[in-house]
Coordinates of C-alpha atoms in Angstrom, one line a residue:
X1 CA -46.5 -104.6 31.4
X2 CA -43.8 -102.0 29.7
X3 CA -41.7 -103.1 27.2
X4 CA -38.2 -101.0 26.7
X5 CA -37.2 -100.5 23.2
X6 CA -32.9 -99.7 23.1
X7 CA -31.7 -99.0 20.0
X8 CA -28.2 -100.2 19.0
X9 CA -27.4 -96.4 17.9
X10 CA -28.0 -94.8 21.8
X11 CA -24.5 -96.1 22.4
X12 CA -23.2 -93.2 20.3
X13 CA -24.5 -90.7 22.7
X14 CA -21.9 -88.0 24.1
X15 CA -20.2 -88.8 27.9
X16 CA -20.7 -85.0 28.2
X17 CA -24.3 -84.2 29.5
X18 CA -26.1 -81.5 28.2
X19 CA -26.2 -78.3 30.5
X20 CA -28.9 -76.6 29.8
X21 CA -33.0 -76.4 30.2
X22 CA -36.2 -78.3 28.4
X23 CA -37.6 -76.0 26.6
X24 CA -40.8 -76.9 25.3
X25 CA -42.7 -75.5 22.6
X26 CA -45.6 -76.2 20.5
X27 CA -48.7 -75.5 17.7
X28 CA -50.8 -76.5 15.1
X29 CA -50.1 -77.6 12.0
X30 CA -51.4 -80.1 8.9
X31 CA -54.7 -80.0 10.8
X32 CA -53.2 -81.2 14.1
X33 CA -50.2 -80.2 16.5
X34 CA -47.2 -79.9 17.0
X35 CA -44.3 -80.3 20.0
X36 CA -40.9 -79.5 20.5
X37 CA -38.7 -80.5 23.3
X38 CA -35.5 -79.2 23.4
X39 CA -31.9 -78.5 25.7
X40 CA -31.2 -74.4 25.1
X41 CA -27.8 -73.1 24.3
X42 CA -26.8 -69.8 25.7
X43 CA -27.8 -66.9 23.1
X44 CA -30.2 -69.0 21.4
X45 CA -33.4 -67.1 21.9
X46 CA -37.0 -69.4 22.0
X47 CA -38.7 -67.4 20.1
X48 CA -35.8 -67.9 16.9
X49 CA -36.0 -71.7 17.1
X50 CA -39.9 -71.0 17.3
X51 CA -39.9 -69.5 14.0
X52 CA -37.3 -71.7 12.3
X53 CA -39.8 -74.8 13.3
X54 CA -43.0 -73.1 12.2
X55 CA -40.9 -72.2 8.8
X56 CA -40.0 -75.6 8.0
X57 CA -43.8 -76.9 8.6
X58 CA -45.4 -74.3 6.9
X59 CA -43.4 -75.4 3.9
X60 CA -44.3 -79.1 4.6
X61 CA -47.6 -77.3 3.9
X62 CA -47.3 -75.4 1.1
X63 CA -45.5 -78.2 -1.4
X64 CA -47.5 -80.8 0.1
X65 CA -51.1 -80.4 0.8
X66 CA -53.9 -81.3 -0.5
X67 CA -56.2 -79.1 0.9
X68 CA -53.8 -75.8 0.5
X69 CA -55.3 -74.3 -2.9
X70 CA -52.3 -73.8 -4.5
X71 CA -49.9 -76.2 -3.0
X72 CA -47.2 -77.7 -5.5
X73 CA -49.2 -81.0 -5.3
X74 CA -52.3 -78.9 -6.3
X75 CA -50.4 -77.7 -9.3
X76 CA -49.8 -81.0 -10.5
X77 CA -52.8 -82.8 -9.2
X78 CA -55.0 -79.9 -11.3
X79 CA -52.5 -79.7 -14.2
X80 CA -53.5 -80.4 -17.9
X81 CA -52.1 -83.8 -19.3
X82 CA -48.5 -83.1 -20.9
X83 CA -47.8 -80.5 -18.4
X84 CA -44.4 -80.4 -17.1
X85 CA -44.3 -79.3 -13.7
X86 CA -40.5 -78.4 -11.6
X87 CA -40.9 -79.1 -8.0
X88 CA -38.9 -77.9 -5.2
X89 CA -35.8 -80.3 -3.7
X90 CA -38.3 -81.1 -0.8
X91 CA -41.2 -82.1 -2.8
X92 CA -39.0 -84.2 -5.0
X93 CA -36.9 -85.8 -2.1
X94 CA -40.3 -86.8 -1.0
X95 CA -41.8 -87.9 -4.0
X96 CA -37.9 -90.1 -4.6
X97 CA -38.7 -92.1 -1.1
X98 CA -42.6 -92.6 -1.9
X99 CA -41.8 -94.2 -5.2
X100 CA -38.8 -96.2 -3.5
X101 CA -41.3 -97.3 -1.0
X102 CA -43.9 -98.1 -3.2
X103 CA -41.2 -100.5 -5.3
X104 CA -39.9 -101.9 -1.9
X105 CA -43.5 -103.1 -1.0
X106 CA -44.6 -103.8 -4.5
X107 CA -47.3 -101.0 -4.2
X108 CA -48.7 -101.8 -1.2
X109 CA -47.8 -98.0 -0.9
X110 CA -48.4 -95.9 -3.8
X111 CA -48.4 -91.7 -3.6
X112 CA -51.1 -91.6 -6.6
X113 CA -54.0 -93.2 -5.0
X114 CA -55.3 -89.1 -4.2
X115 CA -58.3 -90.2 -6.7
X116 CA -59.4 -92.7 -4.6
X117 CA -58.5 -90.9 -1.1
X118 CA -60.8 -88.2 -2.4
X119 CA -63.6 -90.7 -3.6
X120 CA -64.3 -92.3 -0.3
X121 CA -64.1 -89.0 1.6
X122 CA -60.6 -89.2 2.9
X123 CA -59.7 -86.2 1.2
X124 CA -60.0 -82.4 1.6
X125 CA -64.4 -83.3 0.5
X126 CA -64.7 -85.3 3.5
X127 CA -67.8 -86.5 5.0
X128 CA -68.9 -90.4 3.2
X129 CA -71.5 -92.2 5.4
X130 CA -71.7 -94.9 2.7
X131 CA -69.1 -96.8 0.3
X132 CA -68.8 -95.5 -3.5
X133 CA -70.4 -97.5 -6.1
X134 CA -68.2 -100.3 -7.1
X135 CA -67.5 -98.7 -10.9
X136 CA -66.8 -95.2 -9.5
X137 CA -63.7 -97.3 -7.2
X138 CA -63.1 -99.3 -10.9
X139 CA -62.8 -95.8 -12.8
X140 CA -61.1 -94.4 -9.7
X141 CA -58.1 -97.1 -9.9
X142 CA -57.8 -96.4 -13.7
X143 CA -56.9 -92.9 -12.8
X144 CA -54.3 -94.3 -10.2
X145 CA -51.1 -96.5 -9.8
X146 CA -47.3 -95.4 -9.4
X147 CA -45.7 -96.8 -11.9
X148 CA -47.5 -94.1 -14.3
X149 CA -45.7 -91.6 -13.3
X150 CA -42.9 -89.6 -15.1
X151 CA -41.1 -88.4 -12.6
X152 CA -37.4 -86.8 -13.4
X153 CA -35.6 -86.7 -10.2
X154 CA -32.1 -85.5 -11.6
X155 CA -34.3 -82.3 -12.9
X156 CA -36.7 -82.3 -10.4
X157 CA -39.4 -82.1 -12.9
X158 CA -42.7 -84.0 -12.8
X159 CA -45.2 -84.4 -16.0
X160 CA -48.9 -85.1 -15.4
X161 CA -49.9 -88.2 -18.2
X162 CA -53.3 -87.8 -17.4
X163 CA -55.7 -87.8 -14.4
X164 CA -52.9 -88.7 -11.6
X165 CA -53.9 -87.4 -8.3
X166 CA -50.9 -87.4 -5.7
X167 CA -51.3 -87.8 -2.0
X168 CA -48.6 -87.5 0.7
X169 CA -50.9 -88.2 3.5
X170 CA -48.8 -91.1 4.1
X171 CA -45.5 -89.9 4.4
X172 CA -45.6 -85.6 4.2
X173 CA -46.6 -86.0 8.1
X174 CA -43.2 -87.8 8.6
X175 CA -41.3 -85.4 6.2
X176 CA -42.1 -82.4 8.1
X177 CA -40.7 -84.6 11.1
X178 CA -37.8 -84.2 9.8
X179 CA -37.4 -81.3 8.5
X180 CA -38.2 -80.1 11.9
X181 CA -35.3 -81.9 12.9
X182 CA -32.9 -80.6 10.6
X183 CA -33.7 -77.1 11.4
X184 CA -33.1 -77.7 15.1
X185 CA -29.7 -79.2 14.1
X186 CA -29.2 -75.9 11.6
X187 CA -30.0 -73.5 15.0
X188 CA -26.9 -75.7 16.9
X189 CA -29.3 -77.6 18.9
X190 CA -28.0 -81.2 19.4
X191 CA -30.6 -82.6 22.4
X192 CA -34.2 -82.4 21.2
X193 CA -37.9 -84.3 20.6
X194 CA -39.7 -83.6 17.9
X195 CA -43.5 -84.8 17.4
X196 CA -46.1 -84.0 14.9
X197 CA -49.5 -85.7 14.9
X198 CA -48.0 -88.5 16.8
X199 CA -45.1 -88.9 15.2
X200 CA -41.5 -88.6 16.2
X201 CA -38.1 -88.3 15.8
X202 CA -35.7 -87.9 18.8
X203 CA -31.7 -87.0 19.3
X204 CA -30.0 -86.8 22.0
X205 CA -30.2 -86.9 26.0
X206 CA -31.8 -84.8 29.4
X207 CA -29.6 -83.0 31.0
X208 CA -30.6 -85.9 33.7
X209 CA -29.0 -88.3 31.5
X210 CA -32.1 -90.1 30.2
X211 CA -32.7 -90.6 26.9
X212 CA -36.1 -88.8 25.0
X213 CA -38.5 -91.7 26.5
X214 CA -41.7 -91.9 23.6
X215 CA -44.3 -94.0 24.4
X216 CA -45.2 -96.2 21.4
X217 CA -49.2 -95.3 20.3
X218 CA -51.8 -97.6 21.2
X219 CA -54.9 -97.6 20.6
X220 CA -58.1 -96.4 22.8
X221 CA -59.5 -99.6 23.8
X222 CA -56.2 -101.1 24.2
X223 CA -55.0 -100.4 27.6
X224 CA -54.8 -103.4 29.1
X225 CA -51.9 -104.4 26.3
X226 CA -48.1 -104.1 27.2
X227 CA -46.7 -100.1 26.6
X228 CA -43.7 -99.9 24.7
X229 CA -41.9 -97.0 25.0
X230 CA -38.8 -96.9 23.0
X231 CA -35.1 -94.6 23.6
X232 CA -35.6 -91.9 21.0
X233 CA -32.2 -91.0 20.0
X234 CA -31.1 -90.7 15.8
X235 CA -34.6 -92.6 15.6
X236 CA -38.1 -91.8 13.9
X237 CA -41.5 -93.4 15.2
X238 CA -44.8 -93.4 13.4
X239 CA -47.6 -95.2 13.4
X240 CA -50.7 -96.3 11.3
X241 CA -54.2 -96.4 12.3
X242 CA -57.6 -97.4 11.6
X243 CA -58.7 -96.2 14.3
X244 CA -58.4 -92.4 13.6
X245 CA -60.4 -91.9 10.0
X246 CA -63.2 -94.1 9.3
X247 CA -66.8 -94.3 8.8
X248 CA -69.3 -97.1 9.3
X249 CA -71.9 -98.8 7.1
X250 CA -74.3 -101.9 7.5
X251 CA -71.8 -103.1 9.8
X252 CA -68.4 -102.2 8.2
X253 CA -65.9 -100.7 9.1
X254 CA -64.4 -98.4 6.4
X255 CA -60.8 -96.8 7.3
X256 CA -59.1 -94.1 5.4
X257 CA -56.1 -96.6 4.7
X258 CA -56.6 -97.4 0.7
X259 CA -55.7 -100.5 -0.7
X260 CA -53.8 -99.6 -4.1
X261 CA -54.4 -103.0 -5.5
X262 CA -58.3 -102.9 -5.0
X263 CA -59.4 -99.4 -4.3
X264 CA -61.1 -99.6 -0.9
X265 CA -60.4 -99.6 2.7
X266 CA -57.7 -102.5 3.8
X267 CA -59.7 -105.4 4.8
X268 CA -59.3 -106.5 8.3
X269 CA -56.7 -104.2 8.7
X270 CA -54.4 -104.0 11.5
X271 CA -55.8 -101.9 14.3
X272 CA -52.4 -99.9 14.2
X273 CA -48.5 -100.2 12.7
X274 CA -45.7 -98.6 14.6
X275 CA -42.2 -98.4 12.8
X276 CA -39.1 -97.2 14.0
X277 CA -36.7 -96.2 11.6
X278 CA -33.6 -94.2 10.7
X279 CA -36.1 -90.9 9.5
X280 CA -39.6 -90.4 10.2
X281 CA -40.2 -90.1 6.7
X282 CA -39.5 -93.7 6.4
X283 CA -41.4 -94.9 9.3
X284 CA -44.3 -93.3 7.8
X285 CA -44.4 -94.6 4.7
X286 CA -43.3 -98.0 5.8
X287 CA -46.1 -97.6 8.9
X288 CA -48.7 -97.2 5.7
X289 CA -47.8 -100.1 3.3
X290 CA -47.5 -102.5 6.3
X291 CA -51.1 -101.7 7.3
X292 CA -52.1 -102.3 3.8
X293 CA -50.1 -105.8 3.7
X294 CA -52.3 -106.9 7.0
X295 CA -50.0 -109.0 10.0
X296 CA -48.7 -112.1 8.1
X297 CA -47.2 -110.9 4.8
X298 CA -46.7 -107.2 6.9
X299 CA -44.4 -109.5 9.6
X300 CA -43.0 -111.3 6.9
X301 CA -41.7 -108.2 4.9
X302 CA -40.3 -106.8 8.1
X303 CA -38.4 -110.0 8.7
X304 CA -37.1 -109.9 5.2
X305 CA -36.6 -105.8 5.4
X306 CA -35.0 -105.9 9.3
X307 CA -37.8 -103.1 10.0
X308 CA -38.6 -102.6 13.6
X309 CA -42.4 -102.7 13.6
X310 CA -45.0 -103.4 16.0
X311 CA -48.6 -105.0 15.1
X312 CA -52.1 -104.4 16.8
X313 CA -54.3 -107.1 15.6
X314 CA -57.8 -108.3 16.5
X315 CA -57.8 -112.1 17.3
X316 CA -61.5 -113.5 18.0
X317 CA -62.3 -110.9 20.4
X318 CA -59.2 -109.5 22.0
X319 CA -56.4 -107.7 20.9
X320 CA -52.9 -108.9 20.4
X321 CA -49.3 -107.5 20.0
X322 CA -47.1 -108.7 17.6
X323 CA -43.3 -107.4 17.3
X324 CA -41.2 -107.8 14.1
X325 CA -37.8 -109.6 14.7
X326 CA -35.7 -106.7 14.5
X327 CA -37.7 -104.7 17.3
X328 CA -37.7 -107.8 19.4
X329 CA -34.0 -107.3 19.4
X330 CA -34.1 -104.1 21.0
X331 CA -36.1 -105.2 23.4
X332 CA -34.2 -105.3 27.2

């Protein structure tokens, strides 16, 4: 069965239809791809918007990844303790909404848990086949945990304490997003579809008059669950998986989703999170720290923080949707 998904905000949308074509384009970036879907303006050329979308990625890339040597969250992550780092208005706008997240959700979603991403082999060393030993995940969480942080966001200026290890893996994705979308709106574009790894954020109409239709993501083994697809317009979509990193031992299943409070894979995790949200940034993050909270306290928080989310649990031995109040509303 599909489910439609109208946000309150695709009421805004111009009488006056776009003229122009789809252009699609597309590549690879953050080790997956990218996609761009978008209505040409006369004297706009392809390969100009081409190169303002693989500018604002690439710089997605160079503040924000772990496994670019170099990367401003390199710098910091390798700095010496006491050292003072400035970071770029990106990196720290980032950086602001992790923190805010990560106070929203009481932790549940923390940017400095790269020590422990990188001890179960969710990191740039990747390739665990068995858990870490219970006092390297102990030592592990001493070198983690948000609220050490100094972080000076009027300065944009970040100081190492100690052994921090920052990872955006849970909201960077979601940034670039974004920032793809900004420099669409910077070219004059107004009707377009942006999707990195999955993840989306939509504006606009077709020329036909239809809104950007996305298809929220389910899982491989879940086809025989209602599709939602949701009316992309001034909205971003991502979604949380434990489906897509993992490794197995004795039984287990380990998924690269960390638990900040203990150290190791989310226990009985959801199978996925999709959020909707005003930016993708946001429905990233939130995606993340609802995963980690599990279905009850994850719905309960949505309830309490109007987030549209969607749950993919496992219930004896079937799979079950559960939608948050506030994407039940949309629903027609």
């Amino acid at each position: 069965m599909r489910q439609v998904i109208i946000p309150q905000q695709l009421a805004d949308l111009p009488r006056e239809l776009p003229s122009g074509n789809i252009v699609a384009l597309s590549g690879q970036t953050m080790g997956t791809t990218w996609s761009v879907r978008y209505i040409n303006l006369p004297g706009l050329p392809k390969v100009a918007v081409a190169s303002a979308i693989e500018t604002a990625l690439d710089q997605v890339v160079q503040q924000m990844s772990t496994w670019l040597q170099g990367s401003v969250i390199n710098q910091f992550n390798h700095a010496e303790p006491g050292t003072v780092l400035p970071v770029p208005w990106e990196f720290s706008a980032v950086l602001s909404k992790a923190l805010a997240v990560a106070s929203q959700t009481d932790g549940c979603f923390d940017p400095t848990v790269g020590t422990l991403v990188d001890l179960w082999g969710f990191g740039p060393q990747q390739g665990r086949e068995l858990p870490p030993a219970p006092e390297s995940v102990e030592a592990a969480l001493l070198d983690s945990g948000w609220k050490k942080l100094q972080f000076d966001p009027v300065r944009s200026e970040l100081k190492q304490s100690g052994r921090l290890t920052l990872d955006f893996s849970g909201i960077a994705k979601g940034f670039g997003v974004d920032q793809v979308a900004a420099a669409l709106r910077q070219s004059g574009l107004q009707h377009y579809l942006v999707e990195v790894g999955g993840e989306f954020y939509g504006y606009g109409v077709k020329p036909d008059g239809q809104p950007w239709w996305v298809a929220l993501e389910r899982t491989p083994d879940a086809a025989m669950l209602d599709e939602y697809i949701v009316a992309a317009h001034g909205l971003g979509l991502a979604t949380s998986g434990d489906y897509r990193r993992y490794f197995e031992h004795e039984g287990r299943h380990y998924a690269h989703t960390i638990n900040p409070a203990t150290g190791w894979p989310v226990a009985e995790a959801p199978v996925s999170v999709s959020v909707l949200a005003s930016s993708c940034m946001e429905a990233d993050a939130f995606a993340t720290a609802l995963t980690v909270m599990g279905l009850e306290r994850g719905l309960a928080f949505a309830r309490t923080h109007e987030l549209a989310a969607l749950f993919t649990v496992h219930a004896q031995d079937e799979l079950v949707q559960r939608a948050s109040p506030r994407l039940q509303e949309m629903l027609q």
